[in-house]
PDB file of C-alpha atoms in Angstrom:
ATOM      1  CA  UNK A 909      59.670  -6.986 113.952  1.00 76.00           C
ATOM      2  CA  UNK A 910      62.092  -4.120 113.867  1.00 84.00           C
ATOM      3  CA  UNK A 911      61.905  -0.621 114.082  1.00 92.00           C
ATOM      4  CA  UNK A 912      64.474   1.909 113.338  1.00 95.00           C
ATOM      5  CA  UNK A 913      64.603   5.681 114.589  1.00 96.00           C
ATOM      6  CA  UNK A 914      66.877   8.548 113.575  1.00 97.00           C
ATOM      7  CA  UNK A 915      65.960  11.489 115.392  1.00 96.00           C
ATOM      8  CA  UNK A 916      67.871  13.911 113.551  1.00 96.00           C
ATOM      9  CA  UNK A 917      66.438  14.977 109.925  1.00 96.00           C
ATOM     10  CA  UNK A 918      69.379  16.930 109.259  1.00 97.00           C
ATOM     11  CA  UNK A 919      72.962  17.590 110.487  1.00 97.00           C
ATOM     12  CA  UNK A 920      75.599  19.871 109.753  1.00 97.00           C
ATOM     13  CA  UNK A 921      79.102  19.878 110.346  1.00 98.00           C
ATOM     14  CA  UNK A 922      82.452  22.160 109.617  1.00 98.00           C
ATOM     15  CA  UNK A 923      84.806  20.481 107.884  1.00 97.00           C
ATOM     16  CA  UNK A 924      87.768  18.541 109.330  1.00 97.00           C
ATOM     17  CA  UNK A 925      85.791  18.264 112.685  1.00 98.00           C
ATOM     18  CA  UNK A 926      83.475  15.590 114.181  1.00 98.00           C
ATOM     19  CA  UNK A 927      79.697  14.809 113.932  1.00 98.00           C
ATOM     20  CA  UNK A 928      77.661  12.161 115.498  1.00 98.00           C
ATOM     21  CA  UNK A 929      74.684  10.900 113.839  1.00 98.00           C
ATOM     22  CA  UNK A 930      71.948   8.824 116.352  1.00 98.00           C
ATOM     23  CA  UNK A 931      69.945   5.891 116.005  1.00 98.00           C
ATOM     24  CA  UNK A 932      67.854   3.990 117.726  1.00 97.00           C
ATOM     25  CA  UNK A 933      66.540   0.713 117.197  1.00 96.00           C
ATOM     26  CA  UNK A 934      63.939  -1.843 118.388  1.00 94.00           C
ATOM     27  CA  UNK A 935      64.124  -5.792 117.513  1.00 89.00           C
ATOM     28  CA  UNK A 936      62.566  -9.125 119.080  1.00 86.00           C
ATOM     29  CA  UNK A 937      65.358 -10.984 117.482  1.00 84.00           C
ATOM     30  CA  UNK A 938      68.606 -11.974 118.996  1.00 82.00           C
ATOM     31  CA  UNK A 939      70.564 -12.356 116.540  1.00 83.00           C
ATOM     32  CA  UNK A 940      71.215  -9.188 113.889  1.00 88.00           C
ATOM     33  CA  UNK A 941      73.465  -6.752 112.251  1.00 90.00           C
ATOM     34  CA  UNK A 942      73.306  -3.337 112.480  1.00 94.00           C
ATOM     35  CA  UNK A 943      74.511  -0.857 109.460  1.00 95.00           C
ATOM     36  CA  UNK A 944      74.851   2.482 108.579  1.00 97.00           C
ATOM     37  CA  UNK A 945      74.549   3.355 104.852  1.00 97.00           C
ATOM     38  CA  UNK A 946      75.566   6.384 103.023  1.00 96.00           C
ATOM     39  CA  UNK A 947      73.693   7.540  99.824  1.00 94.00           C
ATOM     40  CA  UNK A 948      75.490  10.629  98.147  1.00 91.00           C
ATOM     41  CA  UNK A 949      73.173  12.847  96.099  1.00 86.00           C
ATOM     42  CA  UNK A 950      71.981  10.939  92.580  1.00 79.00           C
ATOM     43  CA  UNK A 951      74.550   8.314  93.637  1.00 83.00           C
ATOM     44  CA  UNK A 952      73.813   4.679  94.703  1.00 89.00           C
ATOM     45  CA  UNK A 953      73.877   3.558  98.569  1.00 93.00           C
ATOM     46  CA  UNK A 954      77.015   1.922  99.853  1.00 94.00           C
ATOM     47  CA  UNK A 955      77.883   0.726 103.731  1.00 95.00           C
ATOM     48  CA  UNK A 956      79.412   2.635 105.889  1.00 97.00           C
ATOM     49  CA  UNK A 957      79.951   0.481 108.648  1.00 96.00           C
ATOM     50  CA  UNK A 958      78.627  -2.789 110.160  1.00 94.00           C
ATOM     51  CA  UNK A 959      78.047  -3.983 113.417  1.00 94.00           C
ATOM     52  CA  UNK A 960      77.783  -7.650 114.768  1.00 89.00           C
ATOM     53  CA  UNK A 961      75.113  -7.511 117.686  1.00 89.00           C
ATOM     54  CA  UNK A 962      76.672 -10.199 119.405  1.00 88.00           C
ATOM     55  CA  UNK A 963      80.132  -8.351 119.461  1.00 89.00           C
ATOM     56  CA  UNK A 964      80.677  -6.123 122.301  1.00 88.00           C
ATOM     57  CA  UNK A 965      83.739  -4.154 120.804  1.00 93.00           C
ATOM     58  CA  UNK A 966      82.368  -1.033 118.747  1.00 95.00           C
ATOM     59  CA  UNK A 967      83.302  -0.956 114.658  1.00 94.00           C
ATOM     60  CA  UNK A 968      85.352   1.186 113.345  1.00 95.00           C
ATOM     61  CA  UNK A 969      86.631   1.948 109.667  1.00 94.00           C
ATOM     62  CA  UNK A 970      89.220   4.362 109.619  1.00 95.00           C
ATOM     63  CA  UNK A 971      87.244   8.057 109.961  1.00 97.00           C
ATOM     64  CA  UNK A 972      83.973   6.084 110.973  1.00 98.00           C
ATOM     65  CA  UNK A 973      83.211   4.515 114.358  1.00 97.00           C
ATOM     66  CA  UNK A 974      79.936   3.478 116.032  1.00 97.00           C
ATOM     67  CA  UNK A 975      78.966   3.786 119.745  1.00 97.00           C
ATOM     68  CA  UNK A 976      76.765   0.526 119.888  1.00 96.00           C
ATOM     69  CA  UNK A 977      74.823   0.466 123.405  1.00 95.00           C
ATOM     70  CA  UNK A 978      73.052  -3.131 123.202  1.00 93.00           C
ATOM     71  CA  UNK A 979      70.950  -2.478 126.300  1.00 93.00           C
ATOM     72  CA  UNK A 980      69.818   0.669 125.244  1.00 95.00           C
ATOM     73  CA  UNK A 981      69.449  -0.057 121.845  1.00 95.00           C
ATOM     74  CA  UNK A 982      71.473   2.599 120.623  1.00 96.00           C
ATOM     75  CA  UNK A 983      73.888   2.620 117.652  1.00 97.00           C
ATOM     76  CA  UNK A 984      75.331   6.119 116.976  1.00 98.00           C
ATOM     77  CA  UNK A 985      77.706   7.028 114.133  1.00 98.00           C
ATOM     78  CA  UNK A 986      80.626   9.061 114.488  1.00 98.00           C
ATOM     79  CA  UNK A 987      82.552  10.765 111.777  1.00 98.00           C
ATOM     80  CA  UNK A 988      86.053  12.221 112.336  1.00 98.00           C
ATOM     81  CA  UNK A 989      87.813  14.680 110.446  1.00 97.00           C
ATOM     82  CA  UNK A 990      84.993  15.710 108.025  1.00 98.00           C
ATOM     83  CA  UNK A 991      85.228  15.820 104.528  1.00 97.00           C
ATOM     84  CA  UNK A 992      83.282  17.394 101.852  1.00 96.00           C
ATOM     85  CA  UNK A 993      82.762  14.025 100.569  1.00 95.00           C
ATOM     86  CA  UNK A 994      80.923  12.879 103.853  1.00 97.00           C
ATOM     87  CA  UNK A 995      77.924  15.200 102.268  1.00 97.00           C
ATOM     88  CA  UNK A 996      75.191  12.557 101.936  1.00 96.00           C
ATOM     89  CA  UNK A 997      71.992  10.910 103.306  1.00 96.00           C
ATOM     90  CA  UNK A 998      72.732   8.340 105.910  1.00 97.00           C
ATOM     91  CA  UNK A 999      70.660   5.341 106.937  1.00 97.00           C
ATOM     92  CA  UNK A1000      70.873   3.374 109.961  1.00 97.00           C
ATOM     93  CA  UNK A1001      69.550  -0.257 109.390  1.00 95.00           C
ATOM     94  CA  UNK A1002      69.146  -3.322 111.450  1.00 92.00           C
ATOM     95  CA  UNK A1003      69.138  -6.779 109.584  1.00 86.00           C
ATOM     96  CA  UNK A1004      67.807 -10.149 110.406  1.00 80.00           C
ATOM     97  CA  UNK A1005      66.132 -13.024 109.092  1.00 73.00           C
ATOM     98  CA  UNK A1006      66.277 -12.091 105.245  1.00 71.00           C
ATOM     99  CA  UNK A1007      65.786  -8.417 105.612  1.00 77.00           C
ATOM    100  CA  UNK A1008      66.903  -4.976 106.618  1.00 85.00           C
ATOM    101  CA  UNK A1009      64.414  -2.079 108.122  1.00 90.00           C
ATOM    102  CA  UNK A1010      65.708   1.169 107.491  1.00 93.00           C
ATOM    103  CA  UNK A1011      65.508   4.473 109.720  1.00 95.00           C
ATOM    104  CA  UNK A1012      64.322   7.917 107.884  1.00 94.00           C
ATOM    105  CA  UNK A1013      67.778   9.207 107.465  1.00 96.00           C
ATOM    106  CA  UNK A1014      69.920  11.991 108.558  1.00 97.00           C
ATOM    107  CA  UNK A1015      70.818  14.428 105.749  1.00 96.00           C
ATOM    108  CA  UNK A1016      74.479  15.454 106.577  1.00 97.00           C
ATOM    109  CA  UNK A1017      76.058  18.850 105.325  1.00 97.00           C
ATOM    110  CA  UNK A1018      79.303  19.518 105.564  1.00 97.00           C
ATOM    111  CA  UNK A1019      80.715  23.056 105.320  1.00 97.00           C
ATOM    112  CA  UNK A1020      83.872  24.094 104.024  1.00 94.00           C
TER     113      UNK A1020
ATOM    114  CA  UNK B 867      84.152  -5.975  89.324  1.00 66.00           C
ATOM    115  CA  UNK B 868      81.264  -7.804  91.061  1.00 64.00           C
ATOM    116  CA  UNK B 869      78.245  -5.611  90.793  1.00 93.00           C
ATOM    117  CA  UNK B 870      74.243  -5.054  90.890  1.00 96.00           C
ATOM    118  CA  UNK B 871      73.423  -4.035  87.705  1.00 95.00           C
ATOM    119  CA  UNK B 872      69.833  -2.095  86.920  1.00 96.00           C
ATOM    120  CA  UNK B 873      68.521  -1.524  83.948  1.00 92.00           C
ATOM    121  CA  UNK B 874      67.323   0.851  82.715  1.00 93.00           C
ATOM    122  CA  UNK B 875      68.489   3.496  84.911  1.00 93.00           C
ATOM    123  CA  UNK B 876      65.682   5.867  83.729  1.00 95.00           C
ATOM    124  CA  UNK B 877      62.263   4.496  82.749  1.00 96.00           C
ATOM    125  CA  UNK B 878      59.401   6.924  81.517  1.00 96.00           C
ATOM    126  CA  UNK B 879      55.702   4.904  81.210  1.00 95.00           C
ATOM    127  CA  UNK B 880      52.290   6.186  80.481  1.00 96.00           C
ATOM    128  CA  UNK B 881      49.751   5.783  83.138  1.00 96.00           C
ATOM    129  CA  UNK B 882      48.429   2.209  83.250  1.00 96.00           C
ATOM    130  CA  UNK B 883      51.067   1.007  80.891  1.00 97.00           C
ATOM    131  CA  UNK B 884      52.842  -1.961  82.288  1.00 96.00           C
ATOM    132  CA  UNK B 885      56.700  -1.802  82.768  1.00 97.00           C
ATOM    133  CA  UNK B 886      59.351  -4.311  83.843  1.00 97.00           C
ATOM    134  CA  UNK B 887      62.607  -2.955  85.746  1.00 97.00           C
ATOM    135  CA  UNK B 888      65.535  -5.465  85.628  1.00 97.00           C
ATOM    136  CA  UNK B 889      68.791  -6.219  88.162  1.00 97.00           C
ATOM    137  CA  UNK B 890      71.242  -8.579  87.678  1.00 97.00           C
ATOM    138  CA  UNK B 891      74.142  -9.557  90.389  1.00 97.00           C
ATOM    139  CA  UNK B 892      77.314 -10.754  89.958  1.00 95.00           C
ATOM    140  CA  UNK B 893      77.879 -11.664  93.615  1.00 92.00           C
ATOM    141  CA  UNK B 894      76.316 -14.883  93.859  1.00 92.00           C
ATOM    142  CA  UNK B 895      74.371 -13.743  96.430  1.00 91.00           C
ATOM    143  CA  UNK B 896      71.283 -15.616  97.820  1.00 89.00           C
ATOM    144  CA  UNK B 897      68.935 -13.030  98.792  1.00 90.00           C
ATOM    145  CA  UNK B 898      67.593 -10.017  96.416  1.00 93.00           C
ATOM    146  CA  UNK B 899      65.491  -7.292  97.564  1.00 94.00           C
ATOM    147  CA  UNK B 900      63.411  -4.529  95.728  1.00 96.00           C
ATOM    148  CA  UNK B 901      62.757  -1.330  97.449  1.00 95.00           C
ATOM    149  CA  UNK B 902      60.830   1.704  96.435  1.00 96.00           C
ATOM    150  CA  UNK B 903      62.565   4.935  97.308  1.00 94.00           C
ATOM    151  CA  UNK B 904      60.801   8.405  97.032  1.00 93.00           C
ATOM    152  CA  UNK B 905      62.301  12.395  97.538  1.00 84.00           C
ATOM    153  CA  UNK B 906      65.331  11.189  99.630  1.00 74.00           C
ATOM    154  CA  UNK B 907      63.076   8.927 102.140  1.00 86.00           C
ATOM    155  CA  UNK B 908      64.197   5.919 103.752  1.00 90.00           C
ATOM    156  CA  UNK B 909      63.971   2.801 101.141  1.00 92.00           C
ATOM    157  CA  UNK B 910      60.618   1.024 101.660  1.00 92.00           C
ATOM    158  CA  UNK B 911      60.945  -2.777 100.978  1.00 92.00           C
ATOM    159  CA  UNK B 912      58.430  -4.290  98.473  1.00 94.00           C
ATOM    160  CA  UNK B 913      59.970  -7.833  98.412  1.00 90.00           C
ATOM    161  CA  UNK B 914      62.588 -10.063  98.642  1.00 90.00           C
ATOM    162  CA  UNK B 915      63.881 -13.385  97.554  1.00 90.00           C
ATOM    163  CA  UNK B 916      65.901 -15.763  99.744  1.00 87.00           C
ATOM    164  CA  UNK B 917      67.074 -18.278  96.891  1.00 87.00           C
ATOM    165  CA  UNK B 918      63.736 -19.207  95.203  1.00 88.00           C
ATOM    166  CA  UNK B 919      61.135 -18.289  97.798  1.00 87.00           C
ATOM    167  CA  UNK B 920      59.017 -15.336  97.433  1.00 88.00           C
ATOM    168  CA  UNK B 921      58.639 -12.901 100.475  1.00 87.00           C
ATOM    169  CA  UNK B 922      56.188  -9.968 100.035  1.00 88.00           C
ATOM    170  CA  UNK B 923      55.593  -7.479 102.495  1.00 87.00           C
ATOM    171  CA  UNK B 924      52.182  -7.315 103.876  1.00 85.00           C
ATOM    172  CA  UNK B 925      51.709  -3.567 102.555  1.00 89.00           C
ATOM    173  CA  UNK B 926      52.759  -4.164  98.787  1.00 93.00           C
ATOM    174  CA  UNK B 927      50.142  -3.503  96.646  1.00 92.00           C
ATOM    175  CA  UNK B 928      48.962  -6.365  94.286  1.00 93.00           C
ATOM    176  CA  UNK B 929      50.114  -4.181  91.364  1.00 94.00           C
ATOM    177  CA  UNK B 930      53.594  -4.910  92.273  1.00 96.00           C
ATOM    178  CA  UNK B 931      54.928  -8.460  91.207  1.00 95.00           C
ATOM    179  CA  UNK B 932      58.398  -9.966  90.946  1.00 95.00           C
ATOM    180  CA  UNK B 933      60.395 -12.862  89.236  1.00 94.00           C
ATOM    181  CA  UNK B 934      63.433 -14.478  89.974  1.00 95.00           C
ATOM    182  CA  UNK B 935      64.189 -17.034  87.276  1.00 95.00           C
ATOM    183  CA  UNK B 936      67.685 -17.547  88.664  1.00 94.00           C
ATOM    184  CA  UNK B 937      70.058 -16.600  91.186  1.00 93.00           C
ATOM    185  CA  UNK B 938      71.324 -13.624  89.003  1.00 95.00           C
ATOM    186  CA  UNK B 939      68.433 -12.256  87.914  1.00 96.00           C
ATOM    187  CA  UNK B 940      65.720 -10.710  89.431  1.00 96.00           C
ATOM    188  CA  UNK B 941      62.499  -8.279  87.900  1.00 96.00           C
ATOM    189  CA  UNK B 942      60.185  -6.118  89.061  1.00 97.00           C
ATOM    190  CA  UNK B 943      57.047  -6.028  87.358  1.00 97.00           C
ATOM    191  CA  UNK B 944      54.531  -2.787  87.624  1.00 97.00           C
ATOM    192  CA  UNK B 945      51.045  -4.200  86.017  1.00 96.00           C
ATOM    193  CA  UNK B 946      49.242  -0.657  85.920  1.00 96.00           C
ATOM    194  CA  UNK B 947      51.637   2.292  87.174  1.00 96.00           C
ATOM    195  CA  UNK B 948      49.840   5.044  88.885  1.00 96.00           C
ATOM    196  CA  UNK B 949      51.229   8.604  89.311  1.00 95.00           C
ATOM    197  CA  UNK B 950      52.248   7.608  93.024  1.00 95.00           C
ATOM    198  CA  UNK B 951      54.327   5.090  91.676  1.00 96.00           C
ATOM    199  CA  UNK B 952      56.749   7.380  90.221  1.00 97.00           C
ATOM    200  CA  UNK B 953      59.765   6.812  92.595  1.00 96.00           C
ATOM    201  CA  UNK B 954      63.294   5.538  92.658  1.00 95.00           C
ATOM    202  CA  UNK B 955      63.435   1.498  92.480  1.00 97.00           C
ATOM    203  CA  UNK B 956      66.644  -0.067  94.359  1.00 96.00           C
ATOM    204  CA  UNK B 957      67.658  -3.708  93.791  1.00 97.00           C
ATOM    205  CA  UNK B 958      69.635  -5.104  96.482  1.00 95.00           C
ATOM    206  CA  UNK B 959      71.833  -8.232  97.263  1.00 93.00           C
ATOM    207  CA  UNK B 960      72.736  -9.886 100.339  1.00 89.00           C
ATOM    208  CA  UNK B 961      74.399 -12.993 101.689  1.00 84.00           C
ATOM    209  CA  UNK B 962      72.027 -14.558 104.442  1.00 74.00           C
ATOM    210  CA  UNK B 963      74.503 -16.481 107.219  1.00 62.00           C
ATOM    211  CA  UNK B 964      72.437 -18.092 109.502  1.00 62.00           C
ATOM    212  CA  UNK B 965      70.180 -15.872 110.716  1.00 61.00           C
ATOM    213  CA  UNK B 966      72.053 -12.904 109.848  1.00 64.00           C
ATOM    214  CA  UNK B 967      71.263 -10.189 107.238  1.00 70.00           C
ATOM    215  CA  UNK B 968      74.254  -9.273 106.015  1.00 79.00           C
ATOM    216  CA  UNK B 969      75.340  -6.151 104.012  1.00 87.00           C
ATOM    217  CA  UNK B 970      73.147  -5.082 101.700  1.00 91.00           C
ATOM    218  CA  UNK B 971      74.890  -4.155  98.228  1.00 93.00           C
ATOM    219  CA  UNK B 972      72.587  -1.902  96.391  1.00 95.00           C
ATOM    220  CA  UNK B 973      72.288  -1.260  92.458  1.00 95.00           C
ATOM    221  CA  UNK B 974      72.218   2.375  90.905  1.00 94.00           C
ATOM    222  CA  UNK B 975      68.597   2.201  90.852  1.00 95.00           C
ATOM    223  CA  UNK B 976      65.838   2.863  88.050  1.00 96.00           C
ATOM    224  CA  UNK B 977      64.118   6.380  88.106  1.00 95.00           C
ATOM    225  CA  UNK B 978      60.820   5.808  87.077  1.00 97.00           C
ATOM    226  CA  UNK B 979      58.250   8.329  85.671  1.00 96.00           C
ATOM    227  CA  UNK B 980      54.794   7.878  85.373  1.00 96.00           C
ATOM    228  CA  UNK B 981      52.959  10.305  82.652  1.00 95.00           C
TER     229      UNK B 981
END
């Protein structure tokens, strides 16, 4: 069984600043992936960044990076140089054996 | 472009009247999912197909059923919609690589209204 917890229902950031979204997970699987997905208002969900659990190096995609702490089962998302288009709901998810488990999401507001 | 397509985007049905939502994909992914999402909550997995193998979540009501006639298409049937079934229904696909569940690609969703 997998559980994913996002403790911040809402976050806000000033444009051009940096924000970190938190996520913790629990799984009995030894092989799994971790994901951050973005769901803008009234738009479809898309992948932001992915981390293979067997890799120690933190994944990075342009302004998005993760801090993956496997022993602590923590997987936070850092957004640098925040842009207005980053405003969305962000879901943390873990995936193994054919399905993913999602956290409850964090709504990110970007202030101009 | 390879993608996940859902039809219709908006569906209105009457209480108790059966409805079918459809999903197609051009990604040739072996896994397809149906999620229910209410009011900016987390997507709730209803069931998924690993190739032709159907996997039902334990808490998915019997009112919900699914069909996957081939790799590209998957259908969600709601036999007798209730007011509580009004939601956004998301279809997604992914590759299963060994035991890893890879990135999911989501469709735009079908918003179901029950009158």
